[in-house]
CSV table of C-alpha atoms and ligand atoms in Angstrom, one decimal:
chain,number,residue,atom,x,y,z
T,1,MET,CA,-21.7,-28.4,6.5
T,2,GLY,CA,-24.0,-25.6,5.7
T,3,LYS,CA,-22.8,-22.6,3.4
T,4,LEU,CA,-19.3,-21.1,4.7
T,5,LYS,CA,-20.4,-18.1,6.8
T,6,VAL,CA,-17.4,-15.4,7.4
T,7,LEU,CA,-17.3,-11.9,8.9
T,8,LEU,CA,-14.2,-9.8,7.4
T,9,ALA,CA,-13.3,-7.5,10.3
T,10,SER,CA,-11.2,-4.6,9.2
T,11,SER,CA,-10.4,-1.3,9.9
T,12,GLU,CA,-10.3,0.1,6.5
T,13,VAL,CA,-12.7,-0.6,3.4
T,14,VAL,CA,-13.0,0.6,0.2
T,15,PRO,CA,-15.3,2.6,-0.8
T,16,PHE,CA,-15.9,4.0,3.3
T,17,ALA,CA,-12.4,4.4,4.4
T,18,LYS,CA,-8.8,3.8,3.1
T,19,THR,CA,-5.4,4.6,3.7
T,20,GLY,CA,-3.5,1.9,2.1
T,21,GLY,CA,-4.0,-1.8,0.5
T,22,LEU,CA,-5.6,-3.3,3.3
T,23,ALA,CA,-8.9,-1.4,2.2
T,24,ASP,CA,-8.7,-2.4,-1.3
T,25,VAL,CA,-8.6,-6.1,0.1
T,26,ALA,CA,-11.4,-5.6,2.6
T,27,GLY,CA,-13.5,-4.0,-0.1
T,28,ALA,CA,-12.8,-6.4,-3.1
T,29,LEU,CA,-12.2,-9.8,-1.7
T,30,PRO,CA,-16.0,-9.9,-0.1
T,31,LEU,CA,-17.6,-9.5,-3.5
T,32,VAL,CA,-15.8,-12.2,-5.1
T,33,LEU,CA,-16.0,-14.8,-1.7
T,34,GLU,CA,-19.9,-13.7,-2.1
T,35,ALA,CA,-19.9,-14.6,-5.9
T,36,LEU,CA,-18.4,-18.0,-4.6
T,37,GLY,CA,-21.5,-18.7,-2.5
T,38,VAL,CA,-19.5,-17.5,0.6
T,39,ASP,CA,-22.4,-16.1,3.3
T,40,VAL,CA,-20.0,-13.1,3.9
T,41,ARG,CA,-20.7,-9.9,5.7
T,42,VAL,CA,-18.0,-6.9,6.5
T,43,ILE,CA,-17.5,-5.0,9.9
T,44,MET,CA,-15.6,-1.7,10.4
T,45,PRO,CA,-15.6,1.6,12.6
T,46,ARG,CA,-17.8,3.9,11.8
T,47,TYR,CA,-15.4,7.1,11.1
T,48,GLY,CA,-16.9,10.5,11.0
T,49,SER,CA,-15.9,10.6,7.3
T,50,ILE,CA,-18.7,8.1,6.6
T,51,LYS,CA,-21.6,9.5,5.4
T,52,ALA,CA,-24.0,6.4,4.9
T,53,VAL,CA,-27.1,6.2,7.1
T,54,GLY,CA,-28.2,3.7,9.8
T,55,GLU,CA,-25.9,0.6,11.3
T,56,SER,CA,-25.3,-0.8,8.0
T,57,ALA,CA,-24.6,-0.5,4.4
T,58,ALA,CA,-23.6,-2.9,1.4
T,59,ILE,CA,-20.7,-3.0,-0.9
T,60,GLY,CA,-21.6,-4.8,-4.2
T,61,LYS,CA,-24.9,-5.7,-4.6
T,62,ASN,CA,-25.8,-6.9,-1.0
T,63,VAL,CA,-22.6,-7.9,0.9
T,64,LYS,CA,-23.4,-6.3,4.3
T,65,VAL,CA,-21.3,-3.7,6.1
T,66,TYR,CA,-21.9,-3.4,9.6
T,67,PHE,CA,-20.4,-0.1,11.2
T,68,ALA,CA,-19.1,0.0,15.0
T,69,ALA,CA,-20.2,3.1,16.2
T,70,SER,CA,-18.7,5.4,19.1
T,71,ASP,CA,-19.0,9.2,19.0
T,72,GLU,CA,-16.3,9.2,21.3
T,73,TYR,CA,-13.7,6.8,19.5
T,74,PHE,CA,-14.7,7.4,15.7
T,75,SER,CA,-16.4,10.6,14.9
T,76,ARG,CA,-12.9,11.9,13.7
T,77,PRO,CA,-12.1,12.7,10.2
T,78,GLU,CA,-8.8,10.4,10.4
T,79,LEU,CA,-8.5,6.9,10.9
T,80,TYR,CA,-5.2,6.4,13.3
T,81,GLY,CA,-4.0,9.7,13.8
T,82,ASP,CA,-3.4,13.2,12.4
T,83,LYS,CA,-0.4,15.5,11.6
T,84,PHE,CA,0.5,15.8,15.6
T,85,GLY,CA,1.1,11.9,15.0
T,86,ASP,CA,-1.3,8.6,16.0
T,87,TYR,CA,-4.3,9.1,18.3
T,88,LYS,CA,-3.1,8.8,21.9
T,89,ASP,CA,-6.3,6.8,22.6
T,90,ASN,CA,-6.1,4.1,19.4
T,91,LEU,CA,-5.5,1.2,22.1
T,92,ASP,CA,-9.1,2.3,23.8
T,93,ARG,CA,-10.3,2.5,19.8
T,94,PHE,CA,-9.5,-0.6,18.8
T,95,THR,CA,-10.3,-2.5,21.9
T,96,PHE,CA,-13.7,-0.9,21.6
T,97,PHE,CA,-13.8,-1.8,17.8
T,98,SER,CA,-12.9,-5.5,18.7
T,99,LYS,CA,-15.5,-5.7,21.6
T,100,ALA,CA,-18.2,-4.6,19.4
T,101,ILE,CA,-17.3,-7.2,16.7
T,102,PHE,CA,-19.2,-10.1,19.3
T,103,ASN,CA,-21.9,-7.4,20.5
T,104,ILE,CA,-22.9,-6.7,16.8
T,105,LEU,CA,-23.0,-10.6,15.8
T,106,LYS,CA,-25.2,-11.4,18.8
T,107,LYS,CA,-27.2,-8.8,18.1
T,108,ASP,CA,-28.0,-9.5,14.7
T,109,ASN,CA,-27.9,-13.3,15.4
T,110,PHE,CA,-24.9,-14.1,12.6
T,111,LYS,CA,-22.8,-17.0,13.6
T,112,PRO,CA,-19.8,-16.6,11.4
T,113,ASP,CA,-17.9,-19.9,11.0
T,114,VAL,CA,-14.5,-17.6,10.8
T,115,ILE,CA,-13.9,-14.3,11.6
T,116,HIS,CA,-11.5,-12.7,9.6
T,117,CYS,CA,-9.2,-10.4,11.1
T,118,ASN,CA,-6.7,-7.8,9.5
T,119,ASP,CA,-3.9,-6.3,10.8
T,120,TRP,CA,-3.3,-5.4,14.6
T,121,GLN,CA,-6.5,-3.1,14.6
T,122,THR,CA,-8.5,-6.5,15.0
T,123,ALA,CA,-6.0,-8.7,16.2
T,124,LEU,CA,-7.5,-8.7,19.7
T,125,VAL,CA,-10.6,-10.8,18.2
T,126,PRO,CA,-8.8,-14.0,17.9
T,127,VAL,CA,-7.6,-13.3,21.8
T,128,TYR,CA,-11.1,-12.4,22.9
T,129,LEU,CA,-12.5,-15.6,21.1
T,130,ASN,CA,-10.3,-17.7,23.3
T,131,THR,CA,-10.7,-15.9,26.6
T,132,LEU,CA,-13.7,-13.9,27.0
T,133,TYR,CA,-16.2,-15.8,24.6
T,134,LYS,CA,-14.4,-19.1,24.9
T,135,TYR,CA,-17.6,-20.5,26.8
T,136,ASP,CA,-20.0,-18.4,24.8
T,137,PRO,CA,-22.1,-21.0,22.9
T,138,PHE,CA,-22.9,-18.4,20.5
T,139,PHE,CA,-19.2,-18.6,19.3
T,140,SER,CA,-18.8,-22.0,20.0
T,141,LYS,CA,-18.2,-22.8,16.7
T,142,THR,CA,-16.2,-20.0,15.3
T,143,LYS,CA,-12.8,-19.9,14.2
T,144,THR,CA,-10.3,-17.0,13.5
T,145,VAL,CA,-8.3,-16.1,10.5
T,146,PHE,CA,-5.7,-13.3,11.3
T,147,THR,CA,-3.9,-11.9,7.8
T,148,ILE,CA,-0.7,-9.8,8.2
T,149,HIS,CA,-0.9,-7.3,5.4
T,150,ASN,CA,2.5,-5.4,6.7
T,151,LEU,CA,4.4,-6.7,10.0
T,152,ALA,CA,6.2,-3.6,10.4
T,153,TYR,CA,2.9,-2.2,11.8
T,154,GLN,CA,2.4,-4.2,15.0
T,155,GLY,CA,0.0,-2.3,17.4
T,156,LEU,CA,2.7,-1.5,20.0
T,157,PHE,CA,1.5,0.1,23.3
T,158,PRO,CA,3.0,1.0,26.8
T,159,LYS,CA,2.8,-1.6,29.3
T,160,GLU,CA,0.6,0.5,31.7
T,161,GLU,CA,-2.2,0.7,29.0
T,162,PHE,CA,-2.7,-3.2,29.2
T,163,PRO,CA,-5.7,-3.3,31.6
T,164,LYS,CA,-7.3,-1.4,28.9
T,165,ILE,CA,-7.6,-4.5,27.1
T,166,GLY,CA,-9.7,-5.8,29.8
T,167,LEU,CA,-7.8,-8.9,30.1
T,168,ASP,CA,-5.8,-10.9,33.1
T,169,TRP,CA,-2.5,-9.4,33.4
T,170,SER,CA,-1.0,-13.2,33.5
T,171,LEU,CA,-1.4,-12.7,29.5
T,172,PHE,CA,1.3,-9.9,29.8
T,173,ASN,CA,3.6,-12.3,29.3
T,174,MET,CA,6.4,-13.2,26.6
T,175,HIS,CA,4.8,-15.7,25.0
T,176,LEU,CA,1.3,-13.6,24.6
T,177,PHE,CA,1.3,-9.8,24.6
T,178,GLU,CA,4.5,-9.0,25.9
T,179,PHE,CA,7.4,-7.3,23.4
T,180,TYR,CA,10.2,-5.9,24.9
T,181,GLY,CA,8.5,-4.6,28.0
T,182,LYS,CA,5.4,-3.3,25.4
T,183,VAL,CA,2.0,-4.6,24.6
T,184,ASN,CA,2.3,-6.2,20.9
T,185,LEU,CA,-1.3,-6.7,19.7
T,186,MET,CA,-0.1,-8.3,16.5
T,187,LYS,CA,1.7,-11.0,18.4
T,188,ALA,CA,-1.3,-11.9,20.7
T,189,GLY,CA,-3.3,-12.1,17.3
T,190,ILE,CA,-0.7,-14.6,15.8
T,191,VAL,CA,-0.7,-16.5,18.6
T,192,TYR,CA,-4.5,-17.0,18.8
T,193,ALA,CA,-5.6,-17.4,15.4
T,194,ASP,CA,-6.6,-20.4,14.1
T,195,MET,CA,-5.1,-19.8,11.0
T,196,ILE,CA,-2.5,-17.2,9.6
T,197,ASN,CA,-1.6,-16.0,6.2
T,198,THR,CA,0.0,-13.1,4.4
T,199,VAL,CA,-0.2,-11.4,1.4
T,200,SER,CA,2.0,-13.1,-0.7
T,201,PRO,CA,3.8,-17.0,-0.6
T,202,THR,CA,7.3,-15.3,-0.4
T,203,TYR,CA,6.5,-12.7,2.2
T,204,ALA,CA,5.1,-15.8,4.3
T,205,GLU,CA,8.5,-17.3,4.1
T,206,GLU,CA,10.7,-14.1,4.9
T,207,ILE,CA,8.6,-13.0,7.8
T,208,GLN,CA,10.4,-16.1,9.6
T,209,THR,CA,13.6,-14.5,9.3
T,210,LYS,CA,15.5,-11.6,11.0
T,211,GLU,CA,15.6,-9.4,8.4
T,212,PHE,CA,11.8,-9.4,7.8
T,213,GLY,CA,10.3,-10.6,10.9
T,214,CYS,CA,10.4,-7.4,12.8
T,215,GLY,CA,11.2,-9.0,16.1
T,216,LEU,CA,8.4,-11.4,15.7
T,217,GLU,CA,9.9,-14.1,13.5
T,218,GLY,CA,10.4,-16.4,16.2
T,219,VAL,CA,6.5,-16.4,17.1
T,220,ILE,CA,5.4,-16.7,13.4
T,221,ALA,CA,8.2,-19.6,13.0
T,222,GLU,CA,6.7,-21.3,15.7
T,223,ARG,CA,3.1,-21.0,14.1
T,224,ARG,CA,4.5,-22.1,10.7
T,225,ASP,CA,2.3,-24.8,10.2
T,226,ARG,CA,-0.4,-22.6,10.2
T,227,LEU,CA,1.0,-20.1,8.1
T,228,VAL,CA,0.2,-19.7,4.1
T,229,GLY,CA,0.6,-16.7,1.8
T,230,ILE,CA,-1.9,-15.7,-0.6
T,231,LEU,CA,-0.9,-13.1,-3.4
T,232,ASN,CA,-3.6,-10.2,-3.1
T,233,GLY,CA,-5.9,-9.8,-6.4
T,234,ILE,CA,-6.5,-6.7,-8.3
T,235,ASP,CA,-10.0,-5.1,-9.4
T,236,TYR,CA,-10.0,-5.4,-13.2
T,237,LYS,CA,-13.3,-3.4,-13.4
T,238,ILE,CA,-11.1,0.0,-11.7
T,239,TRP,CA,-7.8,-1.2,-13.2
T,240,ASN,CA,-8.2,-1.8,-17.0
T,241,PRO,CA,-6.9,0.6,-19.8
T,242,ALA,CA,-9.5,-0.6,-22.1
T,243,PHE,CA,-12.2,0.6,-19.9
T,244,ASP,CA,-10.6,3.3,-18.1
T,245,ASN,CA,-11.9,6.8,-18.4
T,246,LYS,CA,-9.2,8.5,-16.8
T,247,ILE,CA,-6.4,8.1,-19.4
T,248,PHE,CA,-6.2,9.8,-22.5
T,249,LYS,CA,-6.9,7.3,-24.9
T,250,LYS,CA,-8.3,3.8,-24.0
T,251,TYR,CA,-6.3,0.7,-25.3
T,252,SER,CA,-5.9,-3.1,-25.0
T,253,ILE,CA,-4.0,-5.7,-26.7
T,254,ASN,CA,-5.8,-5.2,-29.9
T,255,ASN,CA,-5.3,-1.9,-30.2
T,256,PHE,CA,-2.0,-1.5,-28.1
T,257,ALA,CA,-0.5,1.5,-30.7
T,258,ASP,CA,-3.3,3.6,-28.6
T,259,LYS,CA,-1.0,3.1,-25.8
T,260,TYR,CA,1.7,5.4,-27.3
T,261,THR,CA,-1.1,8.3,-27.6
T,262,ASP,CA,-1.4,7.9,-23.8
T,263,LYS,CA,2.1,8.1,-23.5
T,264,ALA,CA,2.6,11.3,-25.9
T,265,ARG,CA,-0.4,13.2,-23.8
T,266,LEU,CA,1.5,12.5,-20.6
T,267,GLN,CA,4.7,13.4,-21.9
T,268,GLU,CA,3.2,16.4,-22.8
T,269,GLU,CA,1.2,17.4,-19.4
T,270,ALA,CA,4.4,16.8,-17.6
T,271,GLY,CA,6.5,19.1,-19.7
T,272,LEU,CA,8.7,16.2,-21.2
T,273,LYS,CA,9.8,15.9,-24.7
T,274,VAL,CA,6.9,14.1,-26.8
T,275,ASN,CA,8.9,11.4,-28.6
T,276,SER,CA,7.8,7.6,-28.3
T,277,ARG,CA,11.3,6.5,-28.7
T,278,ILE,CA,12.3,7.6,-25.3
T,279,PRO,CA,11.8,5.3,-22.5
T,280,LEU,CA,9.6,6.8,-20.0
T,281,ILE,CA,10.1,5.0,-16.2
T,282,GLY,CA,7.1,5.8,-14.1
T,283,VAL,CA,6.9,5.8,-10.0
T,284,ILE,CA,3.8,6.0,-8.1
T,285,SER,CA,4.6,5.2,-4.5
T,286,ARG,CA,4.5,6.3,-0.9
T,287,LEU,CA,8.0,7.6,-0.5
T,288,ALA,CA,9.4,5.5,2.5
T,289,ASP,CA,12.1,3.5,3.1
T,290,GLN,CA,10.2,0.3,2.7
T,291,LYS,CA,10.0,1.0,-0.8
T,292,GLY,CA,13.6,1.2,-1.8
T,293,PHE,CA,14.2,5.1,-2.2
T,294,ASP,CA,17.4,5.2,-0.7
T,295,LEU,CA,18.8,3.2,-3.5
T,296,VAL,CA,17.1,5.3,-5.9
T,297,ALA,CA,18.6,8.5,-4.4
T,298,ASP,CA,22.0,6.6,-4.8
T,299,ILE,CA,21.9,6.6,-8.3
T,300,ILE,CA,19.0,8.9,-9.6
T,301,ASP,CA,22.0,11.2,-11.1
T,302,LYS,CA,23.3,8.3,-13.4
T,303,VAL,CA,19.8,7.5,-14.3
T,304,LEU,CA,18.8,10.6,-15.4
T,305,ALA,CA,22.3,11.2,-17.4
T,306,MET,CA,20.7,8.3,-19.6
T,307,ASP,CA,18.5,9.0,-22.6
T,308,LEU,CA,15.5,8.1,-20.7
T,309,GLN,CA,12.5,10.2,-18.9
T,310,PHE,CA,11.7,9.5,-15.6
T,311,ILE,CA,8.0,10.6,-13.8
T,312,LEU,CA,7.3,10.2,-10.4
T,313,LEU,CA,3.8,10.6,-8.2
T,314,GLY,CA,4.2,10.1,-4.4
T,315,THR,CA,4.1,11.5,-1.0
T,316,GLY,CA,5.6,10.7,2.4
T,317,GLU,CA,9.0,11.1,4.2
T,318,HIS,CA,10.2,14.5,4.3
T,319,LYS,CA,13.7,13.7,3.2
T,320,TYR,CA,12.4,12.4,0.0
T,321,HIS,CA,10.6,15.2,-0.8
T,322,VAL,CA,13.4,17.5,-0.4
T,323,LEU,CA,15.5,14.9,-2.6
T,324,PHE,CA,12.9,14.9,-5.5
T,325,GLU,CA,12.2,18.6,-5.5
T,326,LYS,CA,16.1,19.1,-6.1
T,327,ILE,CA,15.8,16.4,-8.6
T,328,GLN,CA,13.2,18.3,-10.4
T,329,LYS,CA,15.0,21.7,-10.7
T,330,THR,CA,18.4,19.7,-11.8
T,331,TYR,CA,16.7,17.6,-14.4
T,332,SER,CA,13.6,19.8,-15.5
T,333,LYS,CA,14.2,18.2,-19.1
T,334,ASN,CA,13.6,14.6,-18.5
T,335,ALA,CA,12.5,14.3,-14.8
T,336,ALA,CA,8.6,15.4,-13.9
T,337,ILE,CA,7.9,15.2,-10.1
T,338,TYR,CA,4.4,15.5,-8.7
T,339,LEU,CA,4.7,15.3,-4.6
T,340,LYS,CA,1.1,14.6,-3.9
T,341,PHE,CA,-1.5,11.7,-3.8
T,342,ASP,CA,-3.5,11.8,-7.1
T,343,ALA,CA,-5.5,8.8,-7.9
T,344,ILE,CA,-6.3,10.1,-11.6
T,345,LEU,CA,-2.6,11.3,-12.2
T,346,ALA,CA,-1.9,7.5,-11.0
T,347,GLN,CA,-3.8,6.2,-13.7
T,348,LYS,CA,-2.4,8.2,-16.5
T,349,ILE,CA,1.3,7.2,-15.6
T,350,TYR,CA,0.5,3.5,-15.6
T,351,ALA,CA,-0.9,3.6,-19.0
T,352,GLY,CA,1.5,6.3,-20.3
T,353,SER,CA,4.9,5.1,-19.1
T,354,ASP,CA,6.9,1.9,-20.4
T,355,MET,CA,8.2,1.1,-17.4
T,356,PHE,CA,7.2,1.0,-14.0
T,357,LEU,CA,9.8,1.2,-11.1
T,358,MET,CA,9.3,-0.5,-7.8
T,359,PRO,CA,12.9,-1.5,-5.7
T,360,SER,CA,11.1,-1.9,-2.5
T,361,ARG,CA,13.1,-3.3,0.4
T,362,TYR,CA,10.7,-5.5,1.3
T,363,GLU,CA,6.8,-5.8,-0.1
T,364,PRO,CA,3.9,-7.8,1.7
T,365,CYS,CA,2.5,-8.1,-1.7
T,366,GLY,CA,2.6,-5.0,-3.9
T,367,LEU,CA,-0.2,-3.6,-6.1
T,368,GLY,CA,1.8,-1.0,-8.7
T,369,GLN,CA,3.4,-4.0,-10.6
T,370,LEU,CA,0.1,-5.8,-11.2
T,371,ILE,CA,-1.7,-2.7,-12.0
T,372,SER,CA,1.5,-2.0,-14.6
T,373,PHE,CA,1.1,-5.4,-16.1
T,374,LYS,CA,-2.6,-4.8,-17.3
T,375,TYR,CA,-1.6,-1.5,-18.6
T,376,GLY,CA,1.5,-3.2,-20.5
T,377,THR,CA,4.0,-1.2,-18.6
T,378,VAL,CA,6.8,-3.4,-17.8
T,379,PRO,CA,7.8,-3.6,-14.1
T,380,ILE,CA,11.6,-3.2,-12.7
T,381,VAL,CA,11.5,-4.6,-9.2
T,382,ARG,CA,13.5,-6.2,-6.5
T,383,GLN,CA,13.0,-9.6,-6.2
T,384,THR,CA,11.5,-9.8,-2.6
T,385,GLY,CA,7.9,-10.4,-1.3
T,386,GLY,CA,5.1,-10.3,-3.6
T,387,LEU,CA,7.5,-8.9,-6.2
T,388,LYS,CA,9.3,-11.9,-6.4
T,389,ASP,CA,6.1,-13.7,-6.8
T,390,SER,CA,4.9,-11.7,-9.5
T,391,VAL,CA,7.7,-10.8,-11.7
T,392,ASP,CA,10.1,-12.8,-13.5
T,393,GLU,CA,13.6,-11.9,-15.4
T,394,PHE,CA,12.9,-11.1,-18.6
T,395,ASP,CA,15.1,-13.1,-21.1
T,396,PRO,CA,15.7,-11.0,-24.4
T,397,SER,CA,17.0,-14.4,-26.2
T,398,THR,CA,14.0,-16.3,-25.3
T,399,GLY,CA,11.3,-14.0,-24.7
T,400,GLU,CA,10.6,-15.4,-21.3
T,401,GLY,CA,9.7,-13.6,-18.2
T,402,SER,CA,7.7,-10.3,-17.2
T,403,GLY,CA,10.4,-7.6,-16.1
T,404,PHE,CA,13.4,-6.5,-15.2
T,405,THR,CA,14.7,-7.5,-11.7
T,406,PHE,CA,17.5,-7.5,-9.0
T,407,THR,CA,18.0,-9.3,-5.9
T,408,SER,CA,20.6,-8.2,-3.6
T,409,TYR,CA,19.8,-4.6,-2.3
T,410,GLU,CA,22.2,-2.5,-3.7
T,411,SER,CA,21.9,0.5,-5.9
T,412,GLY,CA,24.5,-0.7,-8.7
T,413,ARG,CA,22.1,-3.4,-9.0
T,414,LEU,CA,19.1,-1.7,-9.6
T,415,LEU,CA,20.9,0.5,-11.9
T,416,ALA,CA,22.1,-2.4,-13.9
T,417,ALA,CA,18.4,-3.6,-13.8
T,418,ILE,CA,17.3,-0.3,-15.1
T,419,LYS,CA,20.0,-0.5,-17.7
T,420,LYS,CA,18.9,-3.7,-19.0
T,421,ALA,CA,15.0,-2.6,-19.4
T,422,VAL,CA,16.5,0.4,-21.3
T,423,SER,CA,18.3,-1.7,-23.5
T,424,ALA,CA,15.3,-4.2,-24.0
T,425,TYR,CA,13.2,-1.2,-25.2
T,426,GLY,CA,15.6,-0.5,-28.0
T,427,ASN,CA,14.3,-3.9,-29.8
T,428,LYS,CA,10.5,-2.7,-30.4
T,429,ASN,CA,9.0,-5.9,-31.6
T,430,ALA,CA,10.7,-7.7,-28.6
T,431,TRP,CA,9.2,-5.1,-26.5
T,432,GLU,CA,5.9,-5.1,-27.9
T,433,ALA,CA,5.5,-9.1,-27.7
T,434,LEU,CA,6.7,-8.6,-23.9
T,435,THR,CA,4.0,-5.9,-23.3
T,436,LYS,CA,1.2,-7.6,-24.8
T,437,LYS,CA,1.9,-10.7,-23.0
T,438,ILE,CA,1.9,-9.1,-19.3
T,439,MET,CA,-1.1,-7.4,-20.4
T,440,GLY,CA,-2.8,-10.8,-20.7
T,441,TYR,CA,-1.7,-11.9,-17.5
T,442,ASP,CA,-4.8,-12.7,-15.0
T,443,TYR,CA,-4.1,-11.3,-11.4
T,444,SER,CA,-7.8,-10.8,-10.8
T,445,TRP,CA,-9.4,-11.8,-7.0
T,446,LYS,CA,-11.1,-14.7,-8.2
T,447,ARG,CA,-8.1,-16.9,-7.9
T,448,SER,CA,-7.0,-15.3,-4.4
T,449,ALA,CA,-10.4,-15.7,-3.1
T,450,GLU,CA,-10.6,-19.5,-4.0
T,451,ASP,CA,-7.3,-19.6,-1.7
T,452,TYR,CA,-9.4,-17.9,1.0
T,453,VAL,CA,-12.2,-20.0,1.1
T,454,ASP,CA,-9.5,-23.3,1.5
T,455,LEU,CA,-8.1,-21.1,4.4
T,456,TYR,CA,-11.4,-20.6,5.7
T,457,GLU,CA,-12.0,-24.3,5.2
T,458,ARG,CA,-8.8,-25.2,7.4
T,459,ALA,CA,-9.6,-22.5,10.3
T,460,ARG,CA,-13.1,-24.7,10.2
T,461,GLU,CA,-11.5,-28.0,10.7
T,462,GLN,CA,-9.3,-26.8,13.6
T,463,SER,CA,-10.2,-27.9,16.9
N,501,LIG,P1,1.5,0.0,-0.4
N,501,LIG,O1,-0.2,-0.3,0.2
N,501,LIG,O2,2.4,-0.5,0.6
N,501,LIG,O3,1.5,1.7,-0.3
N,501,LIG,P2,1.1,-1.0,-2.9
N,501,LIG,O4,1.8,-1.2,-3.9
N,501,LIG,O5,0.5,-2.2,-2.3
N,501,LIG,O6,2.1,-0.1,-1.6
N,501,LIG,O7,-0.4,-0.2,-3.0
N,501,LIG,C1,0.0,1.3,-3.5
N,501,LIG,C2,-1.2,1.6,-4.3
N,501,LIG,O8,-1.3,3.0,-3.5
N,501,LIG,C3,-1.3,1.8,-5.4
N,501,LIG,O9,-2.6,1.3,-6.0
N,501,LIG,C4,-0.8,3.0,-5.8
N,501,LIG,O10,-1.0,3.2,-7.3
N,501,LIG,C5,-1.2,3.9,-5.1
N,501,LIG,N1,-0.5,5.1,-5.0
N,501,LIG,C6,0.6,5.4,-4.2
N,501,LIG,N2,1.1,6.6,-4.0
N,501,LIG,C7,0.1,7.2,-4.9
N,501,LIG,C8,0.0,8.5,-4.9
N,501,LIG,N3,0.7,9.3,-4.5
N,501,LIG,N4,-1.1,9.1,-5.8
N,501,LIG,C9,-1.8,8.1,-6.3
N,501,LIG,N5,-2.1,6.7,-6.1
N,501,LIG,C10,-0.8,6.4,-5.3
C-alpha cells in the first residue's frame, strides 16, 4: 500500500473558524499526521469571516485546506446560528457542504483512502459514499471514519425536510435516518461509517448506555465492533507555561516558584487578597448543565465559606449568569467572576490557579484538565468520559495519582473532593511534588495521531 491519503472534513478548523473543541482537533491533528507521513488535507465551509484568498489555504507549512464556497449558505458571520437561534437552513447548508466535498475531491483529483468526518455536519458523507457514489470508480477505494465529539448534538431536522438531502424516501426508516419522527444525521453517519470513534475510551463505552447515549445507545452498541475511543491531545506550542507570552511570568518544572508570581498577579488583578498560602480554585468553562454547574450551585456557599479563593471565567446559560453575578456580590472578598469569553485571561487563570475545577455531568474528552496539568494546576474532576481517562485520584500517603475526583453525580461528593484538595494543599512539599509530576505528563497530539493512523488503516481494511 502506498502513502495513506486522508481528507479531514470538519465544519470548523483552527485558525479559520471555531466554536468549540472540534476546531482545535481539526486544526492540530492534521499537522501531526503529516509529520507521521500521511498525505492529509482538510476541507471546511468558507464562512463570511474567512479572509484567505482563493479556493484553498494551508495550515502548518503545507497541509492544504479546501474551502467549500457558497454565498447563499456560508457568507454569514456565524457558523450555525445567531442570537435568534440556529439558522433555519442548516440542513441545506450542510447537505451542500457534504456534497461539495465529493465535487472538490474530483476537481482536484485527490482520491483519499479515508474521509475523516466529524459530528453531524459531515455525517452525510458516509451516507453519500454508500448511495450516490456507490458505483463511482473515483471513490471505489475510499472509506470513512466518523468521529463523535459530542453526542448531544445530532443534527435533528423535521421530517418534511428530508427531501433536501436528495436521497430516496425509503432511507427514512428507523434503521437509518429516522429518529422519533425526525431526520437524524448523526444516526445515519454512525450506521454508514466504516469506522467510528469518540474522543476518549471511557466516553466510547458510556455512549452505549441509556444514561449517556442520547437515544442512540442502541444504534451505537450495534456497531461497537467498529467503535474506538481516542483521547484528544493538546497543542503544547500554545499551552505551555514555559513559552506562554500571555501569562505574567513564564515558569517550568525547573523554576516552579515563578508560578507563585503568576498566582500573586492574578490575585491582584482579580481583586483578591494576595497570599500564596490561600488555595485558589479556577474554573474556565461554558456555563452549561453538561459541565456540572448545578452541583456547583448547590454547594457554592459552603465552598466560599472555606478559607479559599474562587475565580471563574465563562459564558453560557442565563441561569448561571444570574447565579454567578449573585455570587460575585455576596462573596466579593474571595470570589472573582468573569462572565465573558477571554482567551488571554484563560491562560492567566490556568497559570495562576492552584486547582482547576471540572465537575462535568458528561465529558467526551475535556481539554481543561489536560491544559491544567501542563500549568501545574491540579484538577478536581468528576470521573466521567475523558476526565476519567486522564485524572487519577491522588493518594497523599503514596503520592500516586494526579488530581481529586468523585464519581457519583452528587453535590456532597463534589464538596468532599474540594475539601480533599484543600487539605492536600496544606502540605507544601507533597503538593509541589504533585504539581511537578503532572507538569511532566505528555498529552501532546503525537500519541493520539498514531492511534488515528491505526484507525484509518482499520477503515481501509473494511470491505
Ligand atoms: P467544551 O469543548 O465542551 O466546551 P473542553 O474542555 O473540551 O470543553 O474545551 C473548552 C476549551 O475552551 C478550553 O480550552 C477552555 O480553556 C476554553 N474556554 C471555555 N470557556 C472559555 C472562556 N469563557 N474564555 C476563554 N476560554 C474558554
